[in-house]
PDB file of C-alpha atoms in Angstrom:
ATOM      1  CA  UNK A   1       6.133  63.854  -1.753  1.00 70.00           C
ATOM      2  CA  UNK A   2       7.691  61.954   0.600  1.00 89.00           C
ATOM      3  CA  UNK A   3       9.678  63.329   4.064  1.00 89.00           C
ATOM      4  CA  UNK A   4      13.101  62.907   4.512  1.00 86.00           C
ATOM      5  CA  UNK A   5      13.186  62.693   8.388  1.00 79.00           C
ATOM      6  CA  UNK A   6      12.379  64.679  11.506  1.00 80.00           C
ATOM      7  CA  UNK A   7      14.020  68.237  11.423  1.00 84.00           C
ATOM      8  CA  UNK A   8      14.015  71.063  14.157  1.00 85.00           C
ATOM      9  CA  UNK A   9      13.216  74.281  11.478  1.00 90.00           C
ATOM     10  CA  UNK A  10      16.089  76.610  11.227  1.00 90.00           C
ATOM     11  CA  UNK A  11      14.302  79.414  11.742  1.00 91.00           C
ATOM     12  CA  UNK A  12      12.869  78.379  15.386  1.00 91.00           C
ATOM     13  CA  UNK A  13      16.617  78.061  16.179  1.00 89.00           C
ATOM     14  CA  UNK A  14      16.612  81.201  16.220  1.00 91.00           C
ATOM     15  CA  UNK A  15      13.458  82.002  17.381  1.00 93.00           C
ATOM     16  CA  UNK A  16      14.280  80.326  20.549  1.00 91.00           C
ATOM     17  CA  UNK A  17      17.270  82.699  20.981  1.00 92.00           C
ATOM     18  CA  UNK A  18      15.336  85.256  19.889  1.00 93.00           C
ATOM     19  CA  UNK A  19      13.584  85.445  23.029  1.00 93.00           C
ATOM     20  CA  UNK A  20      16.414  87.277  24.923  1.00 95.00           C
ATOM     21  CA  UNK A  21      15.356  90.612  23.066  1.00 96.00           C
ATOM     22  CA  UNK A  22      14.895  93.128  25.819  1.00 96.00           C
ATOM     23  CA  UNK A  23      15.944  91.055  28.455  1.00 97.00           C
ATOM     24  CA  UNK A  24      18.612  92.412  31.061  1.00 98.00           C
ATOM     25  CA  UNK A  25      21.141  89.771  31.239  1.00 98.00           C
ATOM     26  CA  UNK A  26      24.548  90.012  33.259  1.00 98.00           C
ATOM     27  CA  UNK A  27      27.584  88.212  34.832  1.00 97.00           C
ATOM     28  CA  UNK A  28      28.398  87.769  37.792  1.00 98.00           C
ATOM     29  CA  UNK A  29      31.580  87.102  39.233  1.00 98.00           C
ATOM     30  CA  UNK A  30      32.411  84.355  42.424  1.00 98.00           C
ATOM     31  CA  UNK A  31      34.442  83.347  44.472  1.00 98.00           C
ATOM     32  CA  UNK A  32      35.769  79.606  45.443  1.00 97.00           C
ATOM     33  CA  UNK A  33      33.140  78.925  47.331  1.00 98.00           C
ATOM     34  CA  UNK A  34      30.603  78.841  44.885  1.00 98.00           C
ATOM     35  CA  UNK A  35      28.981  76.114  43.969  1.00 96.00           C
ATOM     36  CA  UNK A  36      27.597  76.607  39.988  1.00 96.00           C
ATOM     37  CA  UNK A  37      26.642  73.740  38.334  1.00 95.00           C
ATOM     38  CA  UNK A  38      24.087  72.827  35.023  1.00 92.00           C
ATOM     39  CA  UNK A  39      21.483  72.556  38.033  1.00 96.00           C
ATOM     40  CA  UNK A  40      21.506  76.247  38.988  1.00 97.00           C
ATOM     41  CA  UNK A  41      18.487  77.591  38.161  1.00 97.00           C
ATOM     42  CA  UNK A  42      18.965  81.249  39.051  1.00 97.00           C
ATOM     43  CA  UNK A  43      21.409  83.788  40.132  1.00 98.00           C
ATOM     44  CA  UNK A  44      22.771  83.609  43.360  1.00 97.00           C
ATOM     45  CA  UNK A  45      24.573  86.027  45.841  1.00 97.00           C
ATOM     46  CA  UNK A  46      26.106  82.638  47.539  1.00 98.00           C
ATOM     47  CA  UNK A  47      29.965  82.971  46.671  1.00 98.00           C
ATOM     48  CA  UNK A  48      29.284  86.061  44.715  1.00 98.00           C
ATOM     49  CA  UNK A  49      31.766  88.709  45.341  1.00 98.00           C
ATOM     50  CA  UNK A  50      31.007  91.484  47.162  1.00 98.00           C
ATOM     51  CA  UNK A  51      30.167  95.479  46.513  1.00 97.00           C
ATOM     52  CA  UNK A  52      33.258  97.720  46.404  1.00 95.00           C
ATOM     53  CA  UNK A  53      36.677  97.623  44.908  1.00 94.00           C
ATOM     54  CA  UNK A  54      35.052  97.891  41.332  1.00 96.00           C
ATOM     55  CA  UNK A  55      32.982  95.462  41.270  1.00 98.00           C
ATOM     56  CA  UNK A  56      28.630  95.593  42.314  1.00 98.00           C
ATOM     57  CA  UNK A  57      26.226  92.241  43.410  1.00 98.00           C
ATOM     58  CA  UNK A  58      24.349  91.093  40.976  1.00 98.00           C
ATOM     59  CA  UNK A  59      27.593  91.402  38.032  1.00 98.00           C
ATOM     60  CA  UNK A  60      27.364  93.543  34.833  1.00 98.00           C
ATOM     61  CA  UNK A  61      24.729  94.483  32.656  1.00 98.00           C
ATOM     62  CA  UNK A  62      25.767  92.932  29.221  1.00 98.00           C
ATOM     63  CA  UNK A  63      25.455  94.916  26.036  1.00 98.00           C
ATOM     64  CA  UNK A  64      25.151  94.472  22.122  1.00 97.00           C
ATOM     65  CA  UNK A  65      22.799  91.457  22.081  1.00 97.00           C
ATOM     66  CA  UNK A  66      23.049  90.356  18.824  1.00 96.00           C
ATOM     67  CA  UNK A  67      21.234  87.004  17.275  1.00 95.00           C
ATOM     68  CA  UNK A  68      21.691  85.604  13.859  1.00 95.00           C
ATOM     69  CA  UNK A  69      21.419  82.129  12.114  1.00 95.00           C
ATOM     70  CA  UNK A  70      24.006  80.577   9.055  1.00 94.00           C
ATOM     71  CA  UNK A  71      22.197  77.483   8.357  1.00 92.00           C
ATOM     72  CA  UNK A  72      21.307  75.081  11.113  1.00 89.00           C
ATOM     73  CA  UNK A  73      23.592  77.202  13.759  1.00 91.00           C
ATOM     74  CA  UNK A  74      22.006  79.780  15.493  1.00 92.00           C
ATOM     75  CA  UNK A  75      23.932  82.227  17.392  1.00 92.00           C
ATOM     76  CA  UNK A  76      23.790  84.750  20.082  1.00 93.00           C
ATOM     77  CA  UNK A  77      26.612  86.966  21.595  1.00 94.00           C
ATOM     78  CA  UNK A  78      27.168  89.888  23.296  1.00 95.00           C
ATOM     79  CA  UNK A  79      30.271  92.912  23.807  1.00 96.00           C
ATOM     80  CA  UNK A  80      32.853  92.228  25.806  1.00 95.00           C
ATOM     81  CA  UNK A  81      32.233  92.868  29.399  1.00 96.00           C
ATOM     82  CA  UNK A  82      34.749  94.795  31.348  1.00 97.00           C
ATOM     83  CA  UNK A  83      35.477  95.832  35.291  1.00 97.00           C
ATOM     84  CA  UNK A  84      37.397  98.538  35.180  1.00 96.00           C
ATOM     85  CA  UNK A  85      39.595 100.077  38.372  1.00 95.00           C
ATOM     86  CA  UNK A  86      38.745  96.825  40.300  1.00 97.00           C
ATOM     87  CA  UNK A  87      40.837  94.996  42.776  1.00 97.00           C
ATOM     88  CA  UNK A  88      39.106  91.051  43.231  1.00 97.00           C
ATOM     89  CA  UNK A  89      39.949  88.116  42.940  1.00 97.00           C
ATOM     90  CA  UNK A  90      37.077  85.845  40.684  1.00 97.00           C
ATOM     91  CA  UNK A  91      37.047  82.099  39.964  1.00 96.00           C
ATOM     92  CA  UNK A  92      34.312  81.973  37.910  1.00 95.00           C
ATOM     93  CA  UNK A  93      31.267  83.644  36.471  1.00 96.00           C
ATOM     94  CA  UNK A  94      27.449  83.284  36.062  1.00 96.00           C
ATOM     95  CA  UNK A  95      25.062  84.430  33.329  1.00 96.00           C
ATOM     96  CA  UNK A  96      21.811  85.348  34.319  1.00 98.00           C
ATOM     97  CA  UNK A  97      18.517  86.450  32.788  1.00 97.00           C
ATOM     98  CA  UNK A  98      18.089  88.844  35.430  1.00 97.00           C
ATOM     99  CA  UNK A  99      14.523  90.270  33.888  1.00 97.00           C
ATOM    100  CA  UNK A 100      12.856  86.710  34.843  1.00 96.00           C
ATOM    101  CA  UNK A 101      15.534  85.732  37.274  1.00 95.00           C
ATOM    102  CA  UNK A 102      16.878  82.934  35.720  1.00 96.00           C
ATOM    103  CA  UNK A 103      20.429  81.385  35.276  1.00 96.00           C
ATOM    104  CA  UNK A 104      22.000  81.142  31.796  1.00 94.00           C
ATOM    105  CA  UNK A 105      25.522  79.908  31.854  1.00 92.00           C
ATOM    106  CA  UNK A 106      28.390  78.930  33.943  1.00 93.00           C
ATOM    107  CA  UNK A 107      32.422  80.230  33.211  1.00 93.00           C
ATOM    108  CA  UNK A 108      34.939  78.456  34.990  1.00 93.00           C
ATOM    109  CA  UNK A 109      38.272  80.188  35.101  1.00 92.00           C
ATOM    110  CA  UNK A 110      39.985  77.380  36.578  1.00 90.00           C
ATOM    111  CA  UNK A 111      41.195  78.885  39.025  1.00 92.00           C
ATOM    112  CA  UNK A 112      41.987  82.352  40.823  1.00 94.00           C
ATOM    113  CA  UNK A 113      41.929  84.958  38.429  1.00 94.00           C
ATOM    114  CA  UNK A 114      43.169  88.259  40.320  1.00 94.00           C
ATOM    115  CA  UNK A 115      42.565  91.816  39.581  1.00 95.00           C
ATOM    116  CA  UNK A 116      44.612  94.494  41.437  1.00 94.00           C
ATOM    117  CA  UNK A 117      43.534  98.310  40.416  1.00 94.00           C
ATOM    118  CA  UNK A 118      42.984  96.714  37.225  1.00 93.00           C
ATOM    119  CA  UNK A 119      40.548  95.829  34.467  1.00 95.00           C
ATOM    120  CA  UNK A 120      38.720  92.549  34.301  1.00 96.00           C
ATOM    121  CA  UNK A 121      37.627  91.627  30.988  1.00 95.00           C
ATOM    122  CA  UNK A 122      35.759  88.749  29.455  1.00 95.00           C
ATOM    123  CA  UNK A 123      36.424  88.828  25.905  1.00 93.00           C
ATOM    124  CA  UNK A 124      33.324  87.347  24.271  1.00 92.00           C
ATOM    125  CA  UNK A 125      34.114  85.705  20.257  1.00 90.00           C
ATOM    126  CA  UNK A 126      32.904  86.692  17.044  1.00 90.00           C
ATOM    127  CA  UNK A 127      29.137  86.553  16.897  1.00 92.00           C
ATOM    128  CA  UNK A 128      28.969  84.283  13.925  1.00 91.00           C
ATOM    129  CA  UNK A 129      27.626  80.658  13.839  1.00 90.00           C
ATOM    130  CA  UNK A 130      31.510  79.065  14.270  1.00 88.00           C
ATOM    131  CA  UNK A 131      32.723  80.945  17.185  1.00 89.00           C
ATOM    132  CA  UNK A 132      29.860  82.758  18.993  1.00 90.00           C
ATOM    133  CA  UNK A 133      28.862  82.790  22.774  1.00 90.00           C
ATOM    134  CA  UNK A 134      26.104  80.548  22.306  1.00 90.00           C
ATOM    135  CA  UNK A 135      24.856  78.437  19.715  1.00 89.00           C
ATOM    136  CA  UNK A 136      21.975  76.415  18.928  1.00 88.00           C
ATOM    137  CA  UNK A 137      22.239  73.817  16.468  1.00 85.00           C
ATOM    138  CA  UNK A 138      20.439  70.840  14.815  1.00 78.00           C
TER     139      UNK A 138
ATOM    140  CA  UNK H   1      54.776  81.329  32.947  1.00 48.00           C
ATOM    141  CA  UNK H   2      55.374  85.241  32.845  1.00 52.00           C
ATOM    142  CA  UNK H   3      57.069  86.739  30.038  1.00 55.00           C
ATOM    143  CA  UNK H   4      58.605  90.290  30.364  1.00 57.00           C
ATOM    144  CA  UNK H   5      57.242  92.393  27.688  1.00 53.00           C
ATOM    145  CA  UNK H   6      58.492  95.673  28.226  1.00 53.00           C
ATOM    146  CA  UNK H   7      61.126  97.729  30.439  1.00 52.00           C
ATOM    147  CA  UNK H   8      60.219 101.387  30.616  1.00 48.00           C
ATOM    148  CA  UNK H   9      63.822 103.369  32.022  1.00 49.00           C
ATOM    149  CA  UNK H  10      64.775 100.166  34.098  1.00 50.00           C
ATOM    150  CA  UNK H  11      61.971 100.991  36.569  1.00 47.00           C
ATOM    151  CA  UNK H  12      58.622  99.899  35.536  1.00 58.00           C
ATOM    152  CA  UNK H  13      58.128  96.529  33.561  1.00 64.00           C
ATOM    153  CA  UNK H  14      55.511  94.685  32.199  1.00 67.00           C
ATOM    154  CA  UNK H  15      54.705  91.009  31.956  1.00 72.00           C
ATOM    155  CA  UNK H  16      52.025  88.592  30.811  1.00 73.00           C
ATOM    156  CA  UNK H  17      51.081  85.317  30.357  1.00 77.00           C
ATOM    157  CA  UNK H  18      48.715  83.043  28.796  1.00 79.00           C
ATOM    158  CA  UNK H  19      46.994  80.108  30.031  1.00 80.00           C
ATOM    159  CA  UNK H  20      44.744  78.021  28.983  1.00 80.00           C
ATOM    160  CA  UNK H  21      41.350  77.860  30.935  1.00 82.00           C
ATOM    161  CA  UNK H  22      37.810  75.427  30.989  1.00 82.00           C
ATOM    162  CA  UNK H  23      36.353  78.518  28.989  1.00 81.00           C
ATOM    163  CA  UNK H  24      39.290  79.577  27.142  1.00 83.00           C
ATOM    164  CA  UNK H  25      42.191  81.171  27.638  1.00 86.00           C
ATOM    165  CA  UNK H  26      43.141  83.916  30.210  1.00 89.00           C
ATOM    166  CA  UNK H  27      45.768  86.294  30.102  1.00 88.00           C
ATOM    167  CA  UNK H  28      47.398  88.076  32.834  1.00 88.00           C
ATOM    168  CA  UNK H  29      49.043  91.243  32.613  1.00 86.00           C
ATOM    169  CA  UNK H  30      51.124  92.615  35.301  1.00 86.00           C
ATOM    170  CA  UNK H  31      52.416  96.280  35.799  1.00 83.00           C
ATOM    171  CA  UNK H  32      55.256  96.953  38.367  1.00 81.00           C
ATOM    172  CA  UNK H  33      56.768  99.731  40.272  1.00 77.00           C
ATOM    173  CA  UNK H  34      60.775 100.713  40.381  1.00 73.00           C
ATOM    174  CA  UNK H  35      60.770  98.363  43.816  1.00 77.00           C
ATOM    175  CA  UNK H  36      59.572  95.458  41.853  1.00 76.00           C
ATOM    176  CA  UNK H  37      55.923  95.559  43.514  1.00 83.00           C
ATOM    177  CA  UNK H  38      52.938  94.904  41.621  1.00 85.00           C
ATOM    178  CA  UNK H  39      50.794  98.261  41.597  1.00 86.00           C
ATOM    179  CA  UNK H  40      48.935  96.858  38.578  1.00 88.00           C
ATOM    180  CA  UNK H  41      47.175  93.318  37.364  1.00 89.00           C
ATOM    181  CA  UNK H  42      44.791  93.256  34.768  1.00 90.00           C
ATOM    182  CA  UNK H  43      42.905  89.751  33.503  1.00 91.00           C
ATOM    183  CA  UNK H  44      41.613  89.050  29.922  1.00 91.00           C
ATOM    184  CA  UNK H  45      39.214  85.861  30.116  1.00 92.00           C
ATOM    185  CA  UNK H  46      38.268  84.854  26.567  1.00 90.00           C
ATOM    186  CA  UNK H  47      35.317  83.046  26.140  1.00 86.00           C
ATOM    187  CA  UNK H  48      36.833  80.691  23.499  1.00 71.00           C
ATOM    188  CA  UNK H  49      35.457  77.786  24.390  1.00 66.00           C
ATOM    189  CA  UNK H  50      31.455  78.653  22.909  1.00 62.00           C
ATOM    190  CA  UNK H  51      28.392  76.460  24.738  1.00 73.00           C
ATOM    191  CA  UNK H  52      26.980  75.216  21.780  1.00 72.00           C
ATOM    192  CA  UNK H  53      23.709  73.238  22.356  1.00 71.00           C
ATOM    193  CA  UNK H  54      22.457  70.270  20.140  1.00 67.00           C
ATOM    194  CA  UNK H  55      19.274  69.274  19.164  1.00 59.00           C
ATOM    195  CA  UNK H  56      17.879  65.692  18.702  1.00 56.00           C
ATOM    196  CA  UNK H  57      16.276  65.335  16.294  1.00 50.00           C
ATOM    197  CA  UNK H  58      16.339  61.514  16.239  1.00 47.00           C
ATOM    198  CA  UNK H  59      13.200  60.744  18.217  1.00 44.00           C
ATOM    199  CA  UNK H  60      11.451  58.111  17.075  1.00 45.00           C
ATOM    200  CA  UNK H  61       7.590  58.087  16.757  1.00 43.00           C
ATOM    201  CA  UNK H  62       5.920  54.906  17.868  1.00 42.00           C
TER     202      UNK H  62
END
């Protein structure tokens, strides 16, 4: 028998992604003078929009975690997530693992995105291993 | 760009518009009253753009 190379197993793709279960993750919403970047390591409340007009520190709980792998790709995703009868103005948005207080990812709108008695909603893809949220692959 | 959508007896309209953002695209929606003020905006972000993160799995052992 003789290997054919070094491989990350498929299955501890998902493994790794797998270790959100039970986890309270949210988003949080900023303003302009955020400063998010690959080197944020947790959530913030500086530039983070304030309590009131629809919209509470810390961001939303996110709902319908879902995992699942299609070959090397695994995925994870999550519902849509939606401020409803708010009035803000965001220009970006952070992930966090709020159960161990760490950050996840970084949204840039690219600009002012503005809200007025309104509904603010991220529309997350299709949780499968082309379009999902987040995807591990080898 | 806005594009009307919808007039509702010549009072209230409705307009949206879709641009293209780092994560995807957003699209605005805008509701007005009979005196042409906004009394509505709502704001769809889709997270188009997935983070997708790559192994290597072309370490070398030496």
């Amino acid at each position: 028998m003789a290997f054919t190379g070094p491989y990350v197993c498929n299955n501890f793709l998902q493994d790794l992604l797998a270790f959100l279960t039970g986890k309270t993750i949210k988003m949080a919403l900023y303003d302009s003078t955020a400063s998010l970047t690959a080197a944020t390591s947790a959530y913030t409340t500086s530039g983070e929009l304030a309590s009131g007009s629809g919209y509470t520190t810390g961001g939303k709980t996110m709902t319908g975690f879902t995992t699942g792998r299609s070959g090397s790709v695994a995925y994870a995703d999550w519902d849509d997530v939606v401020w409803t009868s708010a009035s803000l103005t965001a220009y970006g948005a952070l992930q966090h693992n709020s159960t161990d207080s760490k950050a996840m990812l970084v949204l840039d709108f690219g600009g002012p995105k503005q809200v007025i008695a309104g509904t603010l909603t991220i529309v997350l893809p299709t949780a499968d291993s082309t379009h999902a949220f987040l995807r591990l692959s080898s | 760009m806005f594009t009307k959508i919808e007039d509702v007896d010549g009072a209230v309209r409705q307009e949206f518009s879709h641009s293209p953002i780092p994560c995807g695209v957003a699209v605005e929606h805008r509701f007005y009253d009979a005196d042409g003020k906004v009394i509505r905006q709502d704001q769809f972000i889709a997270a188009t753009k997935p983070f997708v993160i790559a192994t290597d799995k072309g370490q070398e052992i030496v």
